[in-house]
Amino acid sequence: MEAGDVLLPWQAPVIERALALRQAEQLPHAVMIDLADRGDATVLIHQLAQALLCHTPREHTPCGACETCRLLRAGTCGDFGLVTLETDDKTKKLSKNIKIDQIRDLIYQLNLTRQHGALKIAAIYPAERMNTASANALLKTLEEPAAGVLLLLVTHNRGRIPVTVRSRCQQWSVPLPDRALADAWLEGQGIGRDVAETYLDYARGDPLLAADLAHRGYAELVQEFKRDFAQFMRGELAVAELASKLNQSDADLVRRLIDMILRAYSFQTSGVSADGDSQQTVDRARAQALQRLYGRAGSQLATDENNLDFQLQLEDVLISIKQILSRRPN
Ligand SMILES: [Zn+2]
């Protein structure tokens, strides 16, 4: 989900807020930035650091010419450190967690003398990927912060971060943009207004996810899946065939399709339509069975690999959906 090195317009208020606080000499020692969108936040982190560390900023914009700006661009500024998921040298895969050694190195760096200015910035992203040991290692620094240090914990999922860590940070959130801004941004990505609405609905308002889904042709996949699923329900398409067809798409898209169908039927059977109106037909037993399956399917399909096991799990979930929906109402 790359959007180049341009700051996303709905993230810009974060930088303004930080600069205003610094001007008022009220910059906290730890901030948790909670992003509602799923995009890569490293551009935001770098621009925020540069805006705060630049010697001669103009109107919220770093000058780009001072020593700090030059060092930051070269990635050698000793006043800024970013800890993130690392790529394994051998497997070339991205690690699942931020490891304790990375946090320890960051803390060690923080305790060094400042190099150029009155502020040092240490960022952790995605902060929800710290394991328990990493979070514990960070706690002491949060409890006894060094002077002139700003700790930035940037996350897409604040709820996964231990309360002990969360409660010691000032909470900032970056909500999703409104539809007009989202439409304009998508248009800049080459996604016309005619399809932007459809994809923003699929992505529940997240323009980055909408752009990603659009570039991967998700809408066509939905249409195809709806046709295939109807055939499967009528007994015209075997479960193995449907699962094998689905298995040709990326696992995250398949999870999205299953999620969509389960949500749609859950709404229907619980007597609430998607727009919140209550309906006549309520089938509590069926609604509960769908709810249970919704939870179970999430963990059954929680893999990034399209392999035989994924296909078998998929078949199991599809059979379960069919069984629940074919059951006679009580
Ligand atoms: Zn500068």
mmCIF file of C-alpha atoms and ligand atoms in Angstrom:
data_model
loop_
_atom_site.group_PDB
_atom_site.id
_atom_site.type_symbol
_atom_site.label_atom_id
_atom_site.label_comp_id
_atom_site.label_asym_id
_atom_site.label_seq_id
_atom_site.Cartn_x
_atom_site.Cartn_y
_atom_site.Cartn_z
ATOM 1 C CA MET A 1 0.000 0.000 0.000
ATOM 2 C CA GLU A 2 2.459 2.639 -1.161
ATOM 3 C CA ALA A 3 1.467 6.241 -1.642
ATOM 4 C CA GLY A 4 4.873 7.646 -2.458
ATOM 5 C CA ASP A 5 6.605 10.054 -0.118
ATOM 6 C CA VAL A 6 3.833 12.630 0.015
ATOM 7 C CA LEU A 7 2.128 13.335 3.319
ATOM 8 C CA LEU A 8 -1.514 12.254 3.294
ATOM 9 C CA PRO A 9 -3.657 15.406 3.562
ATOM 10 C CA TRP A 10 -5.721 14.123 6.508
ATOM 11 C CA GLN A 11 -2.527 13.449 8.509
ATOM 12 C CA ALA A 12 -1.248 17.033 8.222
ATOM 13 C CA PRO A 13 -3.078 18.305 11.375
ATOM 14 C CA VAL A 14 -0.791 16.069 13.471
ATOM 15 C CA ILE A 15 2.239 18.119 12.421
ATOM 16 C CA GLU A 16 0.453 21.414 13.081
ATOM 17 C CA ARG A 17 -0.573 20.191 16.518
ATOM 18 C CA ALA A 18 2.978 19.151 17.418
ATOM 19 C CA LEU A 19 4.445 22.462 16.266
ATOM 20 C CA ALA A 20 1.832 24.469 18.165
ATOM 21 C CA LEU A 21 2.555 22.517 21.355
ATOM 22 C CA ARG A 22 6.270 23.014 20.983
ATOM 23 C CA GLN A 23 5.801 26.729 20.454
ATOM 24 C CA ALA A 24 3.760 26.824 23.679
ATOM 25 C CA GLU A 25 6.488 24.730 25.342
ATOM 26 C CA GLN A 26 3.917 22.040 26.094
ATOM 27 C CA LEU A 27 5.248 19.204 23.993
ATOM 28 C CA PRO A 28 4.667 16.017 26.018
ATOM 29 C CA HIS A 29 7.418 13.432 26.443
ATOM 30 C CA ALA A 30 5.344 10.633 24.937
ATOM 31 C CA VAL A 31 2.630 10.734 22.286
ATOM 32 C CA MET A 32 0.595 7.869 20.884
ATOM 33 C CA ILE A 33 -0.652 8.582 17.382
ATOM 34 C CA ASP A 34 -3.570 6.324 16.513
ATOM 35 C CA LEU A 35 -4.230 6.166 12.769
ATOM 36 C CA ALA A 36 -7.633 5.093 11.483
ATOM 37 C CA ASP A 37 -6.280 4.481 7.992
ATOM 38 C CA ARG A 38 -4.197 1.419 7.097
ATOM 39 C CA GLY A 39 -1.535 3.208 5.086
ATOM 40 C CA ASP A 40 2.173 3.264 5.760
ATOM 41 C CA ALA A 41 2.850 5.995 8.342
ATOM 42 C CA THR A 42 6.612 6.313 7.841
ATOM 43 C CA VAL A 43 6.196 9.438 5.689
ATOM 44 C CA LEU A 44 4.183 11.063 8.482
ATOM 45 C CA ILE A 45 6.794 10.065 11.065
ATOM 46 C CA HIS A 46 9.703 11.446 9.033
ATOM 47 C CA GLN A 47 7.929 14.692 8.200
ATOM 48 C CA LEU A 48 6.843 15.178 11.801
ATOM 49 C CA ALA A 49 10.405 14.613 13.001
ATOM 50 C CA GLN A 50 11.817 16.963 10.393
ATOM 51 C CA ALA A 51 9.249 19.680 11.197
ATOM 52 C CA LEU A 52 10.161 19.502 14.893
ATOM 53 C CA LEU A 53 13.925 19.193 14.469
ATOM 54 C CA CYS A 54 14.534 21.679 11.625
ATOM 55 C CA HIS A 55 16.449 24.774 12.765
ATOM 56 C CA THR A 56 14.720 27.223 10.458
ATOM 57 C CA PRO A 57 11.218 25.968 9.559
ATOM 58 C CA ARG A 58 8.892 28.171 7.531
ATOM 59 C CA GLU A 59 5.134 27.924 8.126
ATOM 60 C CA HIS A 60 5.015 24.287 9.353
ATOM 61 C CA THR A 61 7.431 23.268 6.596
ATOM 62 C CA PRO A 62 11.012 22.202 7.268
ATOM 63 C CA CYS A 63 13.572 24.299 5.364
ATOM 64 C CA GLY A 64 15.241 21.276 3.789
ATOM 65 C CA ALA A 65 18.596 23.059 3.826
ATOM 66 C CA CYS A 66 19.805 23.239 7.438
ATOM 67 C CA GLU A 67 22.222 20.651 8.820
ATOM 68 C CA THR A 68 19.487 18.679 10.622
ATOM 69 C CA CYS A 69 17.308 18.580 7.520
ATOM 70 C CA ARG A 70 20.238 17.308 5.456
ATOM 71 C CA LEU A 71 21.180 14.660 8.023
ATOM 72 C CA LEU A 72 17.545 13.537 8.332
ATOM 73 C CA ARG A 73 17.272 13.118 4.586
ATOM 74 C CA ALA A 74 20.494 11.124 4.552
ATOM 75 C CA GLY A 75 19.132 8.996 7.424
ATOM 76 C CA THR A 76 22.101 9.826 9.657
ATOM 77 C CA CYS A 77 20.604 12.315 12.113
ATOM 78 C CA GLY A 78 21.528 11.276 15.647
ATOM 79 C CA ASP A 79 18.521 13.142 17.064
ATOM 80 C CA PHE A 80 16.010 10.866 15.383
ATOM 81 C CA GLY A 81 15.534 7.132 15.685
ATOM 82 C CA LEU A 82 12.788 4.926 14.203
ATOM 83 C CA VAL A 83 12.208 1.367 15.269
ATOM 84 C CA THR A 84 10.038 -0.675 12.933
ATOM 85 C CA LEU A 85 9.512 -4.237 11.674
ATOM 86 C CA GLU A 86 12.705 -5.643 10.202
ATOM 87 C CA THR A 87 13.195 -7.787 7.127
ATOM 88 C CA ASP A 88 14.899 -11.091 7.849
ATOM 89 C CA ASP A 89 18.168 -11.372 5.874
ATOM 90 C CA LYS A 90 17.658 -15.053 5.099
ATOM 91 C CA THR A 91 13.914 -15.450 4.531
ATOM 92 C CA LYS A 92 13.386 -11.875 3.178
ATOM 93 C CA LYS A 93 10.173 -11.853 5.185
ATOM 94 C CA LEU A 94 9.045 -8.997 7.405
ATOM 95 C CA SER A 95 9.253 -9.869 11.090
ATOM 96 C CA LYS A 96 5.922 -10.140 12.916
ATOM 97 C CA ASN A 97 7.045 -8.283 16.025
ATOM 98 C CA ILE A 98 9.205 -5.409 17.182
ATOM 99 C CA LYS A 99 11.832 -7.169 19.256
ATOM 100 C CA ILE A 100 13.159 -6.271 22.678
ATOM 101 C CA ASP A 101 16.693 -5.699 21.329
ATOM 102 C CA GLN A 102 15.372 -3.005 18.990
ATOM 103 C CA ILE A 103 13.674 -1.246 21.911
ATOM 104 C CA ARG A 104 16.839 -1.549 24.019
ATOM 105 C CA ASP A 105 18.942 -0.036 21.231
ATOM 106 C CA LEU A 106 16.484 2.837 20.929
ATOM 107 C CA ILE A 107 16.579 3.500 24.677
ATOM 108 C CA TYR A 108 20.380 3.393 24.594
ATOM 109 C CA GLN A 109 20.359 5.970 21.784
ATOM 110 C CA LEU A 110 17.954 8.174 23.744
ATOM 111 C CA ASN A 111 20.331 8.370 26.647
ATOM 112 C CA LEU A 112 23.150 9.694 24.491
ATOM 113 C CA THR A 113 23.822 13.394 24.472
ATOM 114 C CA ARG A 114 21.809 15.340 21.956
ATOM 115 C CA GLN A 115 23.753 16.132 18.847
ATOM 116 C CA HIS A 116 22.303 19.234 17.278
ATOM 117 C CA GLY A 117 19.281 20.649 18.981
ATOM 118 C CA ALA A 118 17.232 20.782 22.105
ATOM 119 C CA LEU A 119 15.066 17.822 21.115
ATOM 120 C CA LYS A 120 15.532 14.145 20.346
ATOM 121 C CA ILE A 121 12.785 12.057 18.775
ATOM 122 C CA ALA A 122 12.376 8.310 19.052
ATOM 123 C CA ALA A 123 9.580 6.673 17.073
ATOM 124 C CA ILE A 124 8.152 3.157 17.290
ATOM 125 C CA TYR A 125 5.951 1.965 14.427
ATOM 126 C CA PRO A 126 3.742 -0.050 14.224
ATOM 127 C CA ALA A 127 3.656 0.171 18.016
ATOM 128 C CA GLU A 128 0.970 -2.540 18.301
ATOM 129 C CA ARG A 129 3.584 -5.015 17.075
ATOM 130 C CA MET A 130 5.715 -4.714 20.211
ATOM 131 C CA ASN A 131 5.641 -8.033 22.020
ATOM 132 C CA THR A 132 5.199 -8.148 25.801
ATOM 133 C CA ALA A 133 8.932 -8.093 26.481
ATOM 134 C CA SER A 134 9.386 -5.064 24.202
ATOM 135 C CA ALA A 135 6.508 -3.182 25.839
ATOM 136 C CA ASN A 136 7.916 -3.932 29.283
ATOM 137 C CA ALA A 137 11.360 -2.726 28.230
ATOM 138 C CA LEU A 138 9.797 0.536 27.100
ATOM 139 C CA LEU A 139 7.810 1.076 30.298
ATOM 140 C CA LYS A 140 10.705 2.276 32.421
ATOM 141 C CA THR A 141 11.605 4.929 29.851
ATOM 142 C CA LEU A 142 7.978 6.060 29.818
ATOM 143 C CA GLU A 143 7.888 6.239 33.610
ATOM 144 C CA GLU A 144 11.137 8.203 33.884
ATOM 145 C CA PRO A 145 11.512 10.093 30.618
ATOM 146 C CA ALA A 146 14.821 11.756 29.821
ATOM 147 C CA ALA A 147 14.663 15.528 29.362
ATOM 148 C CA GLY A 148 14.313 16.765 25.795
ATOM 149 C CA VAL A 149 13.105 13.448 24.451
ATOM 150 C CA LEU A 150 9.889 12.943 22.501
ATOM 151 C CA LEU A 151 8.753 9.355 22.248
ATOM 152 C CA LEU A 152 6.333 8.707 19.367
ATOM 153 C CA LEU A 153 4.299 5.530 19.397
ATOM 154 C CA VAL A 154 2.485 5.282 16.096
ATOM 155 C CA THR A 155 -0.195 2.643 15.687
ATOM 156 C CA HIS A 156 -3.122 1.442 13.588
ATOM 157 C CA ASN A 157 -4.532 -0.511 16.516
ATOM 158 C CA ARG A 158 -4.243 1.184 19.880
ATOM 159 C CA GLY A 159 -6.295 -1.543 21.549
ATOM 160 C CA ARG A 160 -3.468 -4.056 21.119
ATOM 161 C CA ILE A 161 -1.036 -1.972 23.154
ATOM 162 C CA PRO A 162 -0.870 -2.698 26.912
ATOM 163 C CA VAL A 163 -2.799 -0.176 29.023
ATOM 164 C CA THR A 164 0.338 0.411 31.116
ATOM 165 C CA VAL A 165 2.057 1.791 28.009
ATOM 166 C CA ARG A 166 -1.013 3.577 26.622
ATOM 167 C CA SER A 167 -1.818 5.409 29.836
ATOM 168 C CA ARG A 168 1.624 7.027 29.878
ATOM 169 C CA CYS A 169 1.251 8.634 26.460
ATOM 170 C CA GLN A 170 -0.768 11.612 25.338
ATOM 171 C CA GLN A 171 -3.358 10.239 22.891
ATOM 172 C CA TRP A 172 -3.685 11.768 19.449
ATOM 173 C CA SER A 173 -5.894 10.271 16.799
ATOM 174 C CA VAL A 174 -5.937 10.675 13.056
ATOM 175 C CA PRO A 175 -9.484 9.946 11.887
ATOM 176 C CA LEU A 176 -10.401 8.950 8.352
ATOM 177 C CA PRO A 177 -10.985 11.883 6.005
ATOM 178 C CA ASP A 178 -14.511 12.941 5.068
ATOM 179 C CA ARG A 179 -15.908 11.699 1.760
ATOM 180 C CA ALA A 180 -15.051 14.877 -0.177
ATOM 181 C CA LEU A 181 -11.374 14.734 0.816
ATOM 182 C CA ALA A 182 -11.274 10.960 0.281
ATOM 183 C CA ASP A 183 -12.812 11.350 -3.205
ATOM 184 C CA ALA A 184 -10.348 14.084 -4.123
ATOM 185 C CA TRP A 185 -7.401 12.016 -2.916
ATOM 186 C CA LEU A 186 -8.600 8.917 -4.804
ATOM 187 C CA GLU A 187 -9.010 11.015 -7.935
ATOM 188 C CA GLY A 188 -5.349 11.991 -7.569
ATOM 189 C CA GLN A 189 -4.544 8.260 -7.502
ATOM 190 C CA GLY A 190 -6.303 7.810 -10.833
ATOM 191 C CA ILE A 191 -9.521 6.392 -9.350
ATOM 192 C CA GLY A 192 -12.546 8.157 -10.821
ATOM 193 C CA ARG A 193 -15.542 9.287 -8.782
ATOM 194 C CA ASP A 194 -17.758 6.685 -10.467
ATOM 195 C CA VAL A 195 -15.938 3.811 -8.756
ATOM 196 C CA ALA A 196 -14.518 5.717 -5.756
ATOM 197 C CA GLU A 197 -17.815 5.497 -3.838
ATOM 198 C CA THR A 198 -18.062 1.730 -4.309
ATOM 199 C CA TYR A 199 -14.506 1.193 -3.123
ATOM 200 C CA LEU A 200 -14.831 3.580 -0.171
ATOM 201 C CA ASP A 201 -17.845 1.520 0.921
ATOM 202 C CA TYR A 202 -15.845 -1.709 0.672
ATOM 203 C CA ALA A 203 -12.999 -0.073 2.622
ATOM 204 C CA ARG A 204 -15.353 1.486 5.198
ATOM 205 C CA GLY A 205 -14.094 4.944 4.369
ATOM 206 C CA ASP A 206 -10.325 4.274 4.332
ATOM 207 C CA PRO A 207 -9.024 5.819 1.072
ATOM 208 C CA LEU A 208 -5.729 3.899 1.178
ATOM 209 C CA LEU A 209 -7.483 0.583 1.484
ATOM 210 C CA ALA A 210 -9.985 1.718 -1.187
ATOM 211 C CA ALA A 211 -7.106 2.531 -3.577
ATOM 212 C CA ASP A 212 -5.423 -0.787 -2.846
ATOM 213 C CA LEU A 213 -8.650 -2.732 -3.468
ATOM 214 C CA ALA A 214 -9.338 -0.761 -6.660
ATOM 215 C CA HIS A 215 -5.887 -1.483 -8.063
ATOM 216 C CA ARG A 216 -6.417 -5.174 -7.354
ATOM 217 C CA GLY A 217 -9.828 -5.299 -9.040
ATOM 218 C CA TYR A 218 -11.745 -6.215 -5.905
ATOM 219 C CA ALA A 219 -15.149 -5.117 -7.256
ATOM 220 C CA GLU A 220 -14.954 -7.666 -10.090
ATOM 221 C CA LEU A 221 -13.977 -10.316 -7.563
ATOM 222 C CA VAL A 222 -17.059 -9.485 -5.455
ATOM 223 C CA GLN A 223 -19.370 -9.826 -8.464
ATOM 224 C CA GLU A 224 -17.814 -13.153 -9.399
ATOM 225 C CA PHE A 225 -17.965 -14.419 -5.826
ATOM 226 C CA LYS A 226 -21.635 -13.437 -5.468
ATOM 227 C CA ARG A 227 -22.488 -15.399 -8.631
ATOM 228 C CA ASP A 228 -20.437 -18.414 -7.545
ATOM 229 C CA PHE A 229 -21.813 -18.344 -4.011
ATOM 230 C CA ALA A 230 -25.404 -18.300 -5.308
ATOM 231 C CA GLN A 231 -24.587 -21.345 -7.474
ATOM 232 C CA PHE A 232 -22.997 -23.067 -4.493
ATOM 233 C CA MET A 233 -26.104 -22.436 -2.380
ATOM 234 C CA ARG A 234 -28.307 -23.910 -5.138
ATOM 235 C CA GLY A 235 -26.073 -26.988 -5.234
ATOM 236 C CA GLU A 236 -24.778 -26.231 -8.731
ATOM 237 C CA LEU A 237 -21.172 -25.643 -7.673
ATOM 238 C CA ALA A 238 -19.208 -28.041 -5.457
ATOM 239 C CA VAL A 239 -17.577 -26.661 -2.328
ATOM 240 C CA ALA A 240 -14.105 -27.814 -3.431
ATOM 241 C CA GLU A 241 -14.535 -25.993 -6.716
ATOM 242 C CA LEU A 242 -15.638 -22.768 -5.065
ATOM 243 C CA ALA A 243 -12.823 -22.922 -2.504
ATOM 244 C CA SER A 244 -10.231 -23.671 -5.166
ATOM 245 C CA LYS A 245 -11.434 -20.706 -7.242
ATOM 246 C CA LEU A 246 -11.250 -18.428 -4.217
ATOM 247 C CA ASN A 247 -7.831 -19.761 -3.321
ATOM 248 C CA GLN A 248 -6.433 -18.260 -6.520
ATOM 249 C CA SER A 249 -6.869 -14.787 -5.051
ATOM 250 C CA ASP A 250 -4.743 -13.331 -2.271
ATOM 251 C CA ALA A 251 -5.682 -14.614 1.183
ATOM 252 C CA ASP A 252 -6.536 -11.141 2.463
ATOM 253 C CA LEU A 253 -9.052 -10.627 -0.345
ATOM 254 C CA VAL A 254 -10.616 -14.031 0.306
ATOM 255 C CA ARG A 255 -10.999 -13.192 4.016
ATOM 256 C CA ARG A 256 -12.653 -9.944 2.965
ATOM 257 C CA LEU A 257 -15.176 -11.788 0.758
ATOM 258 C CA ILE A 258 -16.060 -14.291 3.485
ATOM 259 C CA ASP A 259 -16.329 -11.445 5.982
ATOM 260 C CA MET A 260 -18.663 -9.585 3.624
ATOM 261 C CA ILE A 261 -21.021 -12.517 3.127
ATOM 262 C CA LEU A 262 -21.131 -13.370 6.843
ATOM 263 C CA ARG A 263 -21.834 -9.761 7.794
ATOM 264 C CA ALA A 264 -24.567 -9.458 5.189
ATOM 265 C CA TYR A 265 -26.381 -12.593 6.431
ATOM 266 C CA SER A 266 -25.814 -11.659 10.085
ATOM 267 C CA PHE A 267 -27.548 -8.322 9.537
ATOM 268 C CA GLN A 268 -30.357 -10.018 7.671
ATOM 269 C CA THR A 269 -31.055 -12.735 10.245
ATOM 270 C CA SER A 270 -30.650 -10.518 13.302
ATOM 271 C CA GLY A 271 -33.602 -8.475 12.092
ATOM 272 C CA VAL A 272 -31.568 -5.370 11.385
ATOM 273 C CA SER A 273 -30.955 -4.241 7.844
ATOM 274 C CA ALA A 274 -27.593 -2.791 6.857
ATOM 275 C CA ASP A 275 -28.964 0.762 7.161
ATOM 276 C CA GLY A 276 -30.158 0.151 10.711
ATOM 277 C CA ASP A 277 -33.901 -0.315 10.110
ATOM 278 C CA SER A 278 -35.448 -3.208 11.933
ATOM 279 C CA GLN A 279 -37.158 -5.834 9.853
ATOM 280 C CA GLN A 280 -39.980 -8.289 10.418
ATOM 281 C CA THR A 281 -38.183 -11.588 10.196
ATOM 282 C CA VAL A 282 -35.980 -12.417 13.132
ATOM 283 C CA ASP A 283 -34.313 -15.799 13.454
ATOM 284 C CA ARG A 284 -32.347 -15.684 16.660
ATOM 285 C CA ALA A 285 -30.840 -19.184 16.486
ATOM 286 C CA ARG A 286 -29.583 -18.586 12.980
ATOM 287 C CA ALA A 287 -28.225 -15.155 13.857
ATOM 288 C CA GLN A 288 -26.327 -16.614 16.807
ATOM 289 C CA ALA A 289 -24.906 -19.442 14.688
ATOM 290 C CA LEU A 290 -23.688 -16.895 12.140
ATOM 291 C CA GLN A 291 -22.129 -14.786 14.873
ATOM 292 C CA ARG A 292 -20.242 -17.798 16.204
ATOM 293 C CA LEU A 293 -19.068 -18.720 12.727
ATOM 294 C CA TYR A 294 -17.976 -15.120 12.146
ATOM 295 C CA GLY A 295 -15.594 -15.375 15.095
ATOM 296 C CA ARG A 296 -14.393 -18.856 14.183
ATOM 297 C CA ALA A 297 -13.826 -18.091 10.479
ATOM 298 C CA GLY A 298 -11.562 -15.201 11.439
ATOM 299 C CA SER A 299 -9.084 -17.477 13.175
ATOM 300 C CA GLN A 300 -9.528 -20.383 10.746
ATOM 301 C CA LEU A 301 -8.517 -18.200 7.815
ATOM 302 C CA ALA A 302 -5.830 -16.218 9.612
ATOM 303 C CA THR A 303 -2.927 -17.000 7.336
ATOM 304 C CA ASP A 304 -1.115 -15.140 4.603
ATOM 305 C CA GLU A 305 -0.378 -18.277 2.635
ATOM 306 C CA ASN A 306 -2.557 -19.674 -0.092
ATOM 307 C CA ASN A 307 -1.928 -23.328 0.499
ATOM 308 C CA LEU A 308 -3.788 -26.589 0.796
ATOM 309 C CA ASP A 309 -4.572 -26.020 4.451
ATOM 310 C CA PHE A 310 -6.086 -22.628 3.641
ATOM 311 C CA GLN A 311 -8.285 -24.257 1.014
ATOM 312 C CA LEU A 312 -9.471 -26.936 3.465
ATOM 313 C CA GLN A 313 -10.291 -24.313 6.102
ATOM 314 C CA LEU A 314 -12.113 -22.347 3.438
ATOM 315 C CA GLU A 315 -14.187 -25.379 2.456
ATOM 316 C CA ASP A 316 -15.068 -25.921 6.116
ATOM 317 C CA VAL A 317 -16.229 -22.312 6.523
ATOM 318 C CA LEU A 318 -18.268 -22.419 3.293
ATOM 319 C CA ILE A 319 -19.967 -25.667 4.318
ATOM 320 C CA SER A 320 -20.803 -24.144 7.700
ATOM 321 C CA ILE A 321 -22.364 -21.075 6.071
ATOM 322 C CA LYS A 322 -24.463 -23.278 3.825
ATOM 323 C CA GLN A 323 -25.595 -25.462 6.725
ATOM 324 C CA ILE A 324 -26.650 -22.470 8.804
ATOM 325 C CA LEU A 325 -28.487 -20.798 5.938
ATOM 326 C CA SER A 326 -30.224 -24.014 4.808
ATOM 327 C CA ARG A 327 -31.531 -24.788 8.274
ATOM 328 C CA ARG A 328 -35.284 -24.409 8.638
ATOM 329 C CA PRO A 329 -36.232 -21.438 10.779
ATOM 330 C CA ASN A 330 -37.594 -22.366 14.218
HETATM 331 ZN ZN ZN B 1 15.805 22.584 8.205
#
